[in-house]
Amino acid sequence: RQAADRSESLVGPMTTSRATTQPAFTTTASRLERFRTRAFPAGEQGRTMGCRDVDARRSSRRRARVLATASIKPLDPKYNCPPDLKIAVVGAGPCGLATALALRRHGFGDVTVFDRFPEIRPALGAAFNLNGGAAVLDKFGLLPEFRAMNNPMRLVRSRRVDANGGPLDRLEIMNVDVPKIIADDPVARDALVSATDGEPLCGTVMRADLLRALADALPPESLMLGREVTGCVTRPANNGPGDTAGAGRSVAALTFRDYPDGKETTEFFDLVVGADGIRGVVRESTFGKSPPKYGGIRIIFGCTAEGDAEAVNARPESEHGEAHQWFGDGCYALVYTAGGECKQHNVAVCIADETETDENAEWRVNGGRSSSKGKTDPAAARAACMEALERYSMPPEVVAVAERCERFFDVGVHYHDPMASWSDPSGCVTLAGDSAHAMPPFLGQGANQSLQDAWTLGEKLGKVRLAGRGAAVDAVAGVDYYGTVAEALAEYEETRKGPTSAIMLSSRVIGFVETGRGPVGWVRDV
């Protein structure tokens, strides 16, 4: 398949993650095959699925790109490195930190990550499975860190729960040997077996551990924490009659609110990458308001404490590499384990619920679901989890893990419809991760797709070759390159919008099926 050898299309058939928390694995063998064809698109049709505007722009962009044959000095620095851009990445989540790493990896030295929180916060969020994202970590040189913090995924087992104890109670729906799936599929094998150590790239990590690994790989001076971005606008670079260097180009102006004094300042950048989440300021400032849509499903997460030896025993050690799914009538529960030497168990209870719940405004700190007084309550999230497990007759193994969980949060599933464009026309602002394509977590691809966005963006921008700001582009011998930042951003979108749009649409359907009631549940299970 065309995508198999492309770094920007590394997505595995076992898919479990979102930029914050992931409850789901695929639920039928046929769905695995259907998703594999989306994750590894064949030819132009697969790459452009869900992107109606791509074909109209592709031919003009490719005409603008030059495959040159002129002879030049091979060590001329203006041809051997991308332009010296001042770049801001807004958001210090997995996508933002990975984007900064990818940009630095591809030759950009002046890259700064901004976030409103004063630290990379530990012990927040739940666990998710990395597969295509793990392949990106391998490219970053972080394979040892991934191996140390991940719990290799060996098996996904799905069973039915019948609250009335009927004949289909505990019926096994699916039993998937994950390493075998990867080994038997040539596309998955090429993408998800590390060339570094020959082992599969598929394991479950705690979000906090991933953040720490990414942050530690960046120079400390590149992290500007405690600076909240409140606005982003583009404007001409020339500030007056005496400024001729900036004529003909634009810059992005970020407005900050600095803590603790709350003072507002403005700073200019050649490029701003919005990686600040589903309700990101960069997206709203650049493209206008487009509130995320509620998917009609809430998820109650629970996580055991880091280093809690007694909690580790809540699951048999033989099951630590297994994800267990339990499907009831209107509810679906997942039990899974993350971490390297220090294991943490997770439970996710997904419930069909038309009462909208906030997706993540404060859930990482205080529980998420608003009470009647408009405040969130972690104790209420714990109580809601235990009540749901009892109401839907979930098995003792799920209850045992939930009882040992230290943290609970109750969140709503939200998503964005595919956007016409992720970048502004001037080439000064672009989006990545949830800011561009927030998706339901039921194919578990949020964090994986975000890390692949980061790598692809760095790779495409690393191929920009400018003779000078605003000057004509000289021919570069034997190099397929982009003459402007805007061209590189357009190619980044073309590469990433197809897979992310297809996964987002599929995730919406799968979430409906996995939490389905009545006939929907029967069709799902048989």
Short mmCIF file of C-alpha atoms in Angstrom, two decimals:
data_model
loop_
_atom_site.label_atom_id
_atom_site.label_comp_id
_atom_site.label_asym_id
_atom_site.label_seq_id
_atom_site.Cartn_x
_atom_site.Cartn_y
_atom_site.Cartn_z
CA ARG A 1 0.00 0.00 0.00
CA GLN A 2 1.16 3.49 -0.85
CA ALA A 3 0.90 4.74 2.73
CA ALA A 4 2.94 1.94 4.26
CA ASP A 5 6.31 3.56 3.66
CA ARG A 6 5.20 7.11 4.48
CA SER A 7 6.08 8.39 7.90
CA GLU A 8 2.95 10.50 8.08
CA SER A 9 0.58 7.54 7.63
CA LEU A 10 1.74 5.20 10.38
CA VAL A 11 -1.50 3.96 11.89
CA GLY A 12 -1.92 0.47 13.29
CA PRO A 13 -4.86 -1.90 13.06
CA MET A 14 -5.18 -2.08 16.84
CA THR A 15 -6.21 1.42 17.64
CA THR A 16 -6.64 2.82 21.11
CA SER A 17 -6.01 6.42 22.04
CA ARG A 18 -7.08 9.99 22.23
CA ALA A 19 -5.08 13.07 23.12
CA THR A 20 -6.41 12.78 26.64
CA THR A 21 -8.18 9.49 27.40
CA GLN A 22 -9.11 6.42 25.45
CA PRO A 23 -11.71 3.83 26.33
CA ALA A 24 -12.05 1.76 23.23
CA PHE A 25 -10.70 -0.96 21.03
CA THR A 26 -12.37 -2.27 17.90
CA THR A 27 -15.14 -4.78 18.56
CA THR A 28 -15.37 -7.14 15.58
CA ALA A 29 -12.89 -8.81 13.28
CA SER A 30 -14.58 -7.33 10.23
CA ARG A 31 -14.29 -3.84 11.73
CA LEU A 32 -10.55 -4.40 12.12
CA GLU A 33 -10.29 -5.07 8.40
CA ARG A 34 -12.49 -2.11 7.48
CA PHE A 35 -10.48 0.25 9.64
CA ARG A 36 -7.19 -1.14 8.33
CA THR A 37 -8.18 -0.06 4.84
CA ARG A 38 -8.81 3.45 6.17
CA ALA A 39 -5.68 3.59 8.30
CA PHE A 40 -3.53 2.50 5.34
CA PRO A 41 -5.31 4.17 2.39
CA ALA A 42 -4.52 2.85 -1.07
CA GLY A 43 -3.95 5.45 -3.76
CA GLU A 44 -5.41 8.90 -4.09
CA GLN A 45 -8.98 7.93 -3.16
CA GLY A 46 -7.95 6.78 0.31
CA ARG A 47 -5.75 9.77 0.94
CA THR A 48 -8.48 12.27 0.17
CA MET A 49 -11.48 10.60 1.83
CA GLY A 50 -13.60 13.22 3.53
CA CYS A 51 -11.74 16.15 1.92
CA ARG A 52 -13.90 17.54 -0.84
CA ASP A 53 -11.76 20.59 -1.36
CA VAL A 54 -8.49 18.72 -1.96
CA ASP A 55 -8.79 17.83 -5.64
CA ALA A 56 -9.51 21.40 -6.67
CA ARG A 57 -6.30 22.62 -5.05
CA ARG A 58 -3.95 19.72 -5.74
CA SER A 59 -3.03 20.40 -9.36
CA SER A 60 -2.20 24.07 -8.81
CA ARG A 61 -0.02 23.24 -5.80
CA ARG A 62 1.87 20.56 -7.64
CA ARG A 63 2.50 22.88 -10.56
CA ALA A 64 3.94 25.35 -8.08
CA ARG A 65 6.28 22.73 -6.60
CA VAL A 66 9.61 22.44 -8.41
CA LEU A 67 11.69 19.36 -9.08
CA ALA A 68 14.76 21.20 -10.19
CA THR A 69 17.75 20.09 -12.21
CA ALA A 70 20.04 23.11 -11.95
CA SER A 71 23.50 22.55 -10.48
CA ILE A 72 24.25 24.32 -7.21
CA LYS A 73 26.86 24.09 -4.48
CA PRO A 74 25.81 21.17 -2.28
CA LEU A 75 26.79 22.90 0.96
CA ASP A 76 25.10 26.24 0.28
CA PRO A 77 23.19 26.69 3.57
CA LYS A 78 20.21 28.39 2.00
CA TYR A 79 19.51 25.19 0.08
CA ASN A 80 20.43 22.64 2.73
CA CYS A 81 18.13 23.81 5.50
CA PRO A 82 14.64 25.28 5.82
CA PRO A 83 14.14 29.01 6.37
CA ASP A 84 14.87 30.56 9.74
CA LEU A 85 11.32 30.84 11.04
CA LYS A 86 10.17 32.01 14.46
CA ILE A 87 7.51 29.43 15.37
CA ALA A 88 5.02 29.30 18.24
CA VAL A 89 3.24 26.08 19.22
CA VAL A 90 0.17 26.76 21.36
CA GLY A 91 -0.64 23.93 23.77
CA ALA A 92 1.68 21.68 25.80
CA GLY A 93 -0.30 18.47 25.41
CA PRO A 94 1.01 15.43 23.52
CA CYS A 95 0.34 17.07 20.14
CA GLY A 96 1.99 20.38 20.99
CA LEU A 97 5.10 18.85 22.54
CA ALA A 98 5.43 16.36 19.67
CA THR A 99 5.03 19.16 17.13
CA ALA A 100 7.86 21.12 18.73
CA LEU A 101 10.05 18.02 18.65
CA ALA A 102 9.23 17.31 15.01
CA LEU A 103 9.97 20.89 13.96
CA ARG A 104 13.31 20.87 15.75
CA ARG A 105 14.08 17.47 14.24
CA HIS A 106 13.53 18.91 10.76
CA GLY A 107 15.80 21.91 11.15
CA PHE A 108 13.83 24.62 12.95
CA GLY A 109 15.67 25.96 15.98
CA ASP A 110 13.43 28.85 17.07
CA VAL A 111 10.39 26.89 18.30
CA THR A 112 8.57 27.78 21.54
CA VAL A 113 5.67 25.94 23.20
CA PHE A 114 3.17 28.05 25.13
CA ASP A 115 0.62 26.80 27.66
CA ARG A 116 -1.56 28.50 30.24
CA PHE A 117 -0.66 26.03 32.99
CA PRO A 118 2.58 26.70 34.89
CA GLU A 119 3.87 23.12 34.64
CA ILE A 120 3.58 19.92 32.64
CA ARG A 121 1.01 18.50 35.01
CA PRO A 122 1.51 14.99 36.41
CA ALA A 123 -1.12 12.37 37.26
CA LEU A 124 -3.76 13.77 34.92
CA GLY A 125 -5.85 11.93 32.37
CA ALA A 126 -6.04 8.19 31.87
CA ALA A 127 -4.17 5.73 29.67
CA PHE A 128 -4.28 5.11 25.93
CA ASN A 129 -2.77 2.71 23.46
CA LEU A 130 -0.03 3.98 21.16
CA ASN A 131 0.64 2.29 17.83
CA GLY A 132 1.13 4.71 14.93
CA GLY A 133 2.07 7.27 17.59
CA ALA A 134 4.68 4.87 18.93
CA ALA A 135 6.21 4.73 15.45
CA VAL A 136 6.58 8.51 15.61
CA LEU A 137 8.28 8.24 19.02
CA ASP A 138 10.70 5.79 17.39
CA LYS A 139 11.50 8.42 14.76
CA PHE A 140 12.12 10.96 17.53
CA GLY A 141 14.69 8.61 19.04
CA LEU A 142 12.41 7.99 22.03
CA LEU A 143 11.98 4.25 21.56
CA PRO A 144 13.77 3.43 24.87
CA GLU A 145 11.42 5.81 26.69
CA PHE A 146 8.40 4.21 25.03
CA ARG A 147 9.56 0.71 25.93
CA ALA A 148 10.11 1.79 29.54
CA MET A 149 6.70 3.41 30.01
CA ASN A 150 4.43 1.15 27.94
CA ASN A 151 2.56 -2.03 28.76
CA PRO A 152 2.69 -4.16 25.58
CA MET A 153 -0.76 -5.02 24.26
CA ARG A 154 -1.10 -8.78 23.75
CA LEU A 155 -4.81 -9.50 23.61
CA VAL A 156 -8.19 -7.79 23.17
CA ARG A 157 -11.10 -9.83 24.47
CA SER A 158 -14.76 -8.75 24.07
CA ARG A 159 -17.77 -10.32 25.83
CA ARG A 160 -21.46 -9.67 26.21
CA VAL A 161 -23.24 -8.87 29.48
CA ASP A 162 -26.89 -9.84 29.89
CA ALA A 163 -28.45 -8.14 32.92
CA ASN A 164 -31.13 -10.84 33.04
CA GLY A 165 -28.63 -13.71 32.98
CA GLY A 166 -29.91 -14.98 29.64
CA PRO A 167 -28.25 -17.56 27.40
CA LEU A 168 -25.97 -14.98 25.79
CA ASP A 169 -24.56 -13.73 29.11
CA ARG A 170 -20.73 -13.81 28.97
CA LEU A 171 -20.83 -14.69 25.27
CA GLU A 172 -17.39 -14.08 23.75
CA ILE A 173 -17.64 -11.71 20.78
CA MET A 174 -13.99 -11.30 19.89
CA ASN A 175 -10.58 -12.57 20.95
CA VAL A 176 -7.71 -10.88 19.12
CA ASP A 177 -4.04 -11.76 19.40
CA VAL A 178 -2.50 -8.33 18.76
CA PRO A 179 1.12 -9.36 17.95
CA LYS A 180 -0.22 -11.97 15.53
CA ILE A 181 -2.47 -9.42 13.80
CA ILE A 182 0.55 -7.17 13.28
CA ALA A 183 2.84 -10.00 12.16
CA ASP A 184 0.33 -11.47 9.68
CA ASP A 185 -0.53 -8.19 7.93
CA PRO A 186 2.30 -6.91 5.69
CA VAL A 187 1.11 -3.31 5.90
CA ALA A 188 0.83 -3.36 9.69
CA ARG A 189 4.11 -5.25 9.96
CA ASP A 190 5.98 -2.63 7.95
CA ALA A 191 4.47 0.24 9.94
CA LEU A 192 4.23 -1.22 13.44
CA VAL A 193 7.38 -3.28 13.89
CA SER A 194 10.31 -1.12 14.92
CA ALA A 195 13.33 -1.17 12.65
CA THR A 196 15.34 -0.26 15.74
CA ASP A 197 14.68 -3.32 17.90
CA GLY A 198 12.39 -5.51 15.77
CA GLU A 199 9.56 -5.49 18.33
CA PRO A 200 5.91 -4.46 17.77
CA LEU A 201 5.03 -0.82 18.33
CA CYS A 202 1.79 -1.27 20.24
CA GLY A 203 1.48 -0.58 23.96
CA THR A 204 -0.59 1.25 26.57
CA VAL A 205 0.86 4.31 28.31
CA MET A 206 -0.36 6.77 30.90
CA ARG A 207 -0.89 10.20 29.43
CA ALA A 208 1.23 11.78 32.15
CA ASP A 209 4.17 9.49 31.33
CA LEU A 210 3.97 10.40 27.63
CA LEU A 211 3.93 14.12 28.47
CA ARG A 212 6.98 13.76 30.68
CA ALA A 213 8.92 11.88 28.00
CA LEU A 214 8.11 14.46 25.32
CA ALA A 215 8.85 17.43 27.58
CA ASP A 216 12.17 15.97 28.73
CA ALA A 217 13.26 15.65 25.08
CA LEU A 218 12.85 19.39 24.53
CA PRO A 219 15.26 22.10 25.69
CA PRO A 220 13.83 23.68 28.88
CA GLU A 221 14.04 27.13 27.33
CA SER A 222 11.63 26.09 24.58
CA LEU A 223 8.76 25.67 27.09
CA MET A 224 7.01 28.90 28.08
CA LEU A 225 4.49 27.72 30.64
CA GLY A 226 2.06 29.94 32.53
CA ARG A 227 1.42 32.06 29.40
CA GLU A 228 -2.19 31.83 28.25
CA VAL A 229 -2.88 32.66 24.60
CA THR A 230 -6.02 34.78 24.36
CA GLY A 231 -5.97 35.69 20.67
CA CYS A 232 -4.27 35.08 17.32
CA VAL A 233 -4.46 37.32 14.24
CA THR A 234 -2.41 37.68 11.05
CA ARG A 235 -1.26 41.04 9.72
CA PRO A 236 1.25 42.46 7.21
CA ALA A 237 4.81 42.27 8.47
CA ASN A 238 5.82 45.78 7.42
CA ASN A 239 5.11 48.10 10.33
CA GLY A 240 5.73 51.38 8.59
CA PRO A 241 7.42 53.24 5.72
CA GLY A 242 10.88 52.42 7.03
CA ASP A 243 10.29 48.66 7.22
CA THR A 244 11.20 47.19 3.84
CA ALA A 245 12.43 43.77 4.99
CA GLY A 246 8.92 42.60 5.76
CA ALA A 247 7.26 43.88 2.62
CA GLY A 248 4.98 41.35 0.94
CA ARG A 249 4.72 38.88 3.79
CA SER A 250 2.54 38.39 6.83
CA VAL A 251 3.11 37.42 10.44
CA ALA A 252 0.91 36.02 13.19
CA ALA A 253 0.35 38.07 16.32
CA LEU A 254 -0.30 36.16 19.53
CA THR A 255 -1.84 37.91 22.51
CA PHE A 256 -0.87 36.49 25.91
CA ARG A 257 -2.20 36.76 29.42
CA ASP A 258 0.73 36.11 31.71
CA TYR A 259 0.32 34.63 35.16
CA PRO A 260 0.20 35.42 38.02
CA ASP A 261 -0.28 39.14 37.30
CA GLY A 262 -2.69 38.71 34.35
CA LYS A 263 -0.84 41.27 32.21
CA GLU A 264 -1.53 41.08 28.45
CA THR A 265 1.26 41.28 25.87
CA THR A 266 1.57 40.69 22.11
CA GLU A 267 4.33 38.87 20.25
CA PHE A 268 4.84 38.23 16.52
CA PHE A 269 5.71 34.92 14.86
CA ASP A 270 6.34 33.68 11.33
CA LEU A 271 4.19 30.62 12.04
CA VAL A 272 1.73 29.64 14.78
CA VAL A 273 0.65 26.01 15.24
CA GLY A 274 -2.62 25.66 17.15
CA ALA A 275 -2.38 22.46 19.21
CA ASP A 276 -4.52 23.76 22.06
CA GLY A 277 -7.34 21.24 21.91
CA ILE A 278 -10.96 20.86 20.92
CA ARG A 279 -11.89 24.41 22.03
CA GLY A 280 -8.60 25.95 21.00
CA VAL A 281 -8.16 29.72 20.93
CA VAL A 282 -6.05 29.58 17.76
CA ARG A 283 -8.80 27.75 15.86
CA GLU A 284 -11.52 30.14 16.99
CA SER A 285 -9.43 33.27 16.39
CA THR A 286 -8.45 32.19 12.88
CA PHE A 287 -11.55 30.40 11.58
CA GLY A 288 -14.37 31.73 13.78
CA LYS A 289 -16.50 29.98 16.35
CA SER A 290 -17.41 26.37 15.67
CA PRO A 291 -18.36 24.70 18.96
CA PRO A 292 -17.70 20.96 19.13
CA LYS A 293 -20.71 18.68 18.83
CA TYR A 294 -21.87 16.37 21.60
CA GLY A 295 -21.91 12.72 20.59
CA GLY A 296 -24.62 11.53 23.01
CA ILE A 297 -22.21 9.41 25.05
CA ARG A 298 -20.55 10.01 28.41
CA ILE A 299 -17.52 8.14 29.70
CA ILE A 300 -16.61 7.69 33.36
CA PHE A 301 -12.92 6.96 33.78
CA GLY A 302 -11.14 5.57 36.80
CA CYS A 303 -7.37 5.17 37.34
CA THR A 304 -5.47 3.44 40.11
CA ALA A 305 -2.73 5.40 41.86
CA GLU A 306 0.85 5.32 40.64
CA GLY A 307 2.88 3.06 42.89
CA ASP A 308 -0.13 1.51 44.67
CA ALA A 309 1.08 -2.07 45.14
CA GLU A 310 -2.27 -3.31 46.43
CA ALA A 311 -4.13 -1.81 43.46
CA VAL A 312 -1.86 -3.71 41.07
CA ASN A 313 -3.36 -6.93 42.44
CA ALA A 314 -6.86 -5.87 41.36
CA ARG A 315 -6.12 -7.67 38.09
CA PRO A 316 -4.28 -10.99 37.77
CA GLU A 317 -0.77 -10.45 36.46
CA SER A 318 -1.55 -12.80 33.57
CA GLU A 319 -4.15 -10.28 32.33
CA HIS A 320 -2.00 -7.14 32.51
CA GLY A 321 -1.34 -7.30 28.76
CA GLU A 322 -5.01 -7.77 27.93
CA ALA A 323 -7.83 -5.29 27.33
CA HIS A 324 -11.22 -6.68 28.37
CA GLN A 325 -14.40 -5.23 26.87
CA TRP A 326 -17.87 -5.90 28.27
CA PHE A 327 -20.93 -4.92 26.23
CA GLY A 328 -24.33 -4.39 27.86
CA ASP A 329 -27.62 -2.86 26.79
CA GLY A 330 -26.74 0.84 26.49
CA CYS A 331 -23.39 0.54 28.25
CA TYR A 332 -19.90 -0.66 27.48
CA ALA A 333 -17.08 -1.14 30.02
CA LEU A 334 -13.36 -1.53 29.37
CA VAL A 335 -10.63 -2.65 31.75
CA TYR A 336 -7.00 -2.22 30.72
CA THR A 337 -3.54 -1.72 32.20
CA ALA A 338 -0.82 0.81 31.39
CA GLY A 339 2.73 1.48 32.40
CA GLY A 340 6.13 -0.16 32.33
CA GLU A 341 7.61 -1.33 35.61
CA CYS A 342 4.93 0.54 37.57
CA LYS A 343 1.52 -0.67 36.39
CA GLN A 344 -1.70 1.36 36.65
CA HIS A 345 -5.11 -0.13 35.94
CA ASN A 346 -7.84 1.83 34.19
CA VAL A 347 -11.59 1.39 33.84
CA ALA A 348 -13.80 3.21 31.34
CA VAL A 349 -17.59 3.03 31.50
CA CYS A 350 -19.27 4.35 28.33
CA ILE A 351 -22.98 5.13 28.57
CA ALA A 352 -25.49 6.36 26.00
CA ASP A 353 -26.69 9.65 27.53
CA GLU A 354 -28.31 12.59 25.77
CA THR A 355 -27.57 14.94 28.71
CA GLU A 356 -24.53 16.87 27.54
CA THR A 357 -21.42 16.59 29.69
CA ASP A 358 -18.37 18.81 29.38
CA GLU A 359 -15.56 17.16 27.41
CA ASN A 360 -12.52 18.34 29.37
CA ALA A 361 -12.75 21.90 30.68
CA GLU A 362 -11.88 20.96 34.25
CA TRP A 363 -12.20 17.17 34.33
CA ARG A 364 -8.48 16.63 34.60
CA VAL A 365 -8.55 18.32 37.99
CA ASN A 366 -11.95 17.91 39.57
CA GLY A 367 -14.08 15.26 37.96
CA GLY A 368 -15.74 16.83 34.93
CA ARG A 369 -19.49 16.34 35.08
CA SER A 370 -21.36 19.41 36.31
CA SER A 371 -23.64 19.02 39.27
CA SER A 372 -26.94 20.87 39.74
CA LYS A 373 -24.94 23.70 41.33
CA GLY A 374 -22.75 24.04 38.24
CA LYS A 375 -19.69 22.60 39.95
CA THR A 376 -17.85 19.36 39.35
CA ASP A 377 -17.36 16.70 41.98
CA PRO A 378 -14.89 13.79 41.79
CA ALA A 379 -16.81 11.93 44.49
CA ALA A 380 -19.90 12.14 42.30
CA ALA A 381 -17.91 10.69 39.38
CA ARG A 382 -16.86 7.74 41.54
CA ALA A 383 -20.44 7.19 42.71
CA ALA A 384 -21.74 7.41 39.11
CA CYS A 385 -19.19 4.81 37.99
CA MET A 386 -20.08 2.32 40.70
CA GLU A 387 -23.82 2.87 40.15
CA ALA A 388 -23.45 2.26 36.39
CA LEU A 389 -21.49 -0.95 36.93
CA GLU A 390 -24.25 -2.26 39.19
CA ARG A 391 -27.11 -1.09 36.98
CA TYR A 392 -25.67 -2.73 33.87
CA SER A 393 -24.58 -5.91 35.71
CA MET A 394 -20.93 -5.57 34.85
CA PRO A 395 -18.81 -8.53 36.04
CA PRO A 396 -16.81 -8.62 39.29
CA GLU A 397 -13.47 -8.12 37.50
CA VAL A 398 -14.59 -4.65 36.38
CA VAL A 399 -15.96 -3.75 39.82
CA ALA A 400 -12.74 -4.91 41.50
CA VAL A 401 -10.64 -2.52 39.43
CA ALA A 402 -13.08 0.37 39.90
CA GLU A 403 -13.02 -0.10 43.67
CA ARG A 404 -9.24 0.34 43.69
CA CYS A 405 -9.19 3.45 41.48
CA GLU A 406 -7.94 6.64 43.08
CA ARG A 407 -9.04 9.17 40.45
CA PHE A 408 -12.36 9.39 38.62
CA PHE A 409 -13.62 11.81 35.99
CA ASP A 410 -16.86 11.94 34.05
CA VAL A 411 -16.60 13.37 30.53
CA GLY A 412 -18.76 13.84 27.48
CA VAL A 413 -17.76 12.63 24.01
CA HIS A 414 -17.43 15.58 21.62
CA TYR A 415 -16.08 15.94 18.11
CA HIS A 416 -15.56 18.40 15.26
CA ASP A 417 -16.84 17.84 11.73
CA PRO A 418 -14.04 17.88 9.09
CA MET A 419 -12.83 21.38 8.26
CA ALA A 420 -12.43 22.80 4.77
CA SER A 421 -8.95 24.02 5.68
CA TRP A 422 -6.63 23.81 8.65
CA SER A 423 -4.43 26.75 7.62
CA ASP A 424 -4.98 30.43 6.90
CA PRO A 425 -4.29 31.68 3.33
CA SER A 426 -1.16 33.60 4.35
CA GLY A 427 0.57 30.46 5.64
CA CYS A 428 1.08 31.98 9.10
CA VAL A 429 -1.32 29.77 11.10
CA THR A 430 -2.14 26.08 11.01
CA LEU A 431 -3.83 23.52 13.29
CA ALA A 432 -2.90 20.06 14.53
CA GLY A 433 -4.43 17.36 16.72
CA ASP A 434 -7.79 17.93 18.40
CA SER A 435 -7.77 21.57 17.29
CA ALA A 436 -8.06 20.35 13.70
CA HIS A 437 -9.96 17.06 13.99
CA ALA A 438 -11.25 16.24 17.48
CA MET A 439 -12.78 12.78 17.22
CA PRO A 440 -14.71 10.38 19.44
CA PRO A 441 -12.36 7.90 21.12
CA PHE A 442 -13.99 4.68 19.89
CA LEU A 443 -11.24 3.85 17.41
CA GLY A 444 -8.68 5.03 19.91
CA GLN A 445 -6.78 7.23 17.47
CA GLY A 446 -6.78 10.69 19.04
CA ALA A 447 -3.22 10.71 20.39
CA ASN A 448 -1.89 8.51 17.57
CA GLN A 449 -3.23 10.85 14.91
CA SER A 450 -1.98 13.90 16.81
CA LEU A 451 1.58 12.56 16.91
CA GLN A 452 1.37 11.74 13.21
CA ASP A 453 0.16 15.28 12.51
CA ALA A 454 3.23 16.54 14.35
CA TRP A 455 5.68 14.43 12.35
CA THR A 456 4.05 15.21 9.01
CA LEU A 457 3.97 18.95 9.70
CA GLY A 458 7.65 18.98 10.61
CA GLU A 459 8.54 16.86 7.58
CA LYS A 460 6.66 19.05 5.10
CA LEU A 461 7.92 22.34 6.54
CA GLY A 462 11.45 20.92 6.55
CA LYS A 463 11.23 20.79 2.74
CA VAL A 464 10.62 24.53 2.36
CA ARG A 465 13.52 26.22 0.59
CA LEU A 466 13.46 30.00 0.28
CA ALA A 467 16.19 32.06 -1.42
CA GLY A 468 15.09 34.95 0.77
CA ARG A 469 11.94 36.36 2.26
CA GLY A 470 9.72 37.52 -0.56
CA ALA A 471 12.37 36.68 -3.18
CA ALA A 472 12.02 34.32 -6.13
CA VAL A 473 12.83 30.71 -5.36
CA ASP A 474 15.99 29.41 -6.98
CA ALA A 475 16.13 25.93 -8.45
CA VAL A 476 17.39 23.23 -6.11
CA ALA A 477 19.13 20.30 -7.72
CA GLY A 478 17.36 17.00 -7.31
CA VAL A 479 15.16 18.08 -4.36
CA ASP A 480 11.37 17.89 -4.33
CA TYR A 481 10.67 20.97 -2.24
CA TYR A 482 8.12 23.70 -1.50
CA GLY A 483 8.69 27.27 -2.53
CA THR A 484 6.63 28.77 0.30
CA VAL A 485 5.44 27.85 3.78
CA ALA A 486 1.85 27.98 2.51
CA GLU A 487 2.61 25.25 -0.07
CA ALA A 488 4.08 23.02 2.61
CA LEU A 489 1.06 23.55 4.85
CA ALA A 490 -1.27 22.68 1.97
CA GLU A 491 0.62 19.43 1.41
CA TYR A 492 0.49 18.69 5.16
CA GLU A 493 -3.29 19.07 5.04
CA GLU A 494 -3.60 16.92 1.93
CA THR A 495 -1.67 14.13 3.62
CA ARG A 496 -3.46 14.21 6.96
CA LYS A 497 -7.06 15.26 6.30
CA GLY A 498 -8.06 12.05 4.53
CA PRO A 499 -7.12 9.58 7.28
CA THR A 500 -8.29 11.81 10.14
CA SER A 501 -11.65 12.55 8.51
CA ALA A 502 -12.29 8.86 7.81
CA ILE A 503 -11.35 7.84 11.35
CA MET A 504 -13.49 10.58 12.89
CA LEU A 505 -16.57 9.52 10.91
CA SER A 506 -16.02 5.83 11.66
CA SER A 507 -15.53 6.56 15.36
CA ARG A 508 -18.91 8.25 15.57
CA VAL A 509 -20.64 5.18 14.14
CA ILE A 510 -18.71 2.74 16.32
CA GLY A 511 -19.50 4.71 19.49
CA PHE A 512 -23.21 4.48 18.67
CA VAL A 513 -22.94 0.73 18.08
CA GLU A 514 -20.82 -0.01 21.15
CA THR A 515 -23.25 1.75 23.50
CA GLY A 516 -26.35 0.67 21.56
CA ARG A 517 -29.56 -0.46 23.19
CA GLY A 518 -32.04 -3.11 22.07
CA PRO A 519 -31.72 -4.22 18.44
CA VAL A 520 -28.50 -2.23 17.97
CA GLY A 521 -26.84 -4.19 20.76
CA TRP A 522 -28.09 -7.53 19.43
CA VAL A 523 -26.72 -6.78 15.95
CA ARG A 524 -23.41 -5.71 17.50
CA ASP A 525 -23.05 -8.88 19.54
CA VAL A 526 -24.07 -11.48 16.99
#
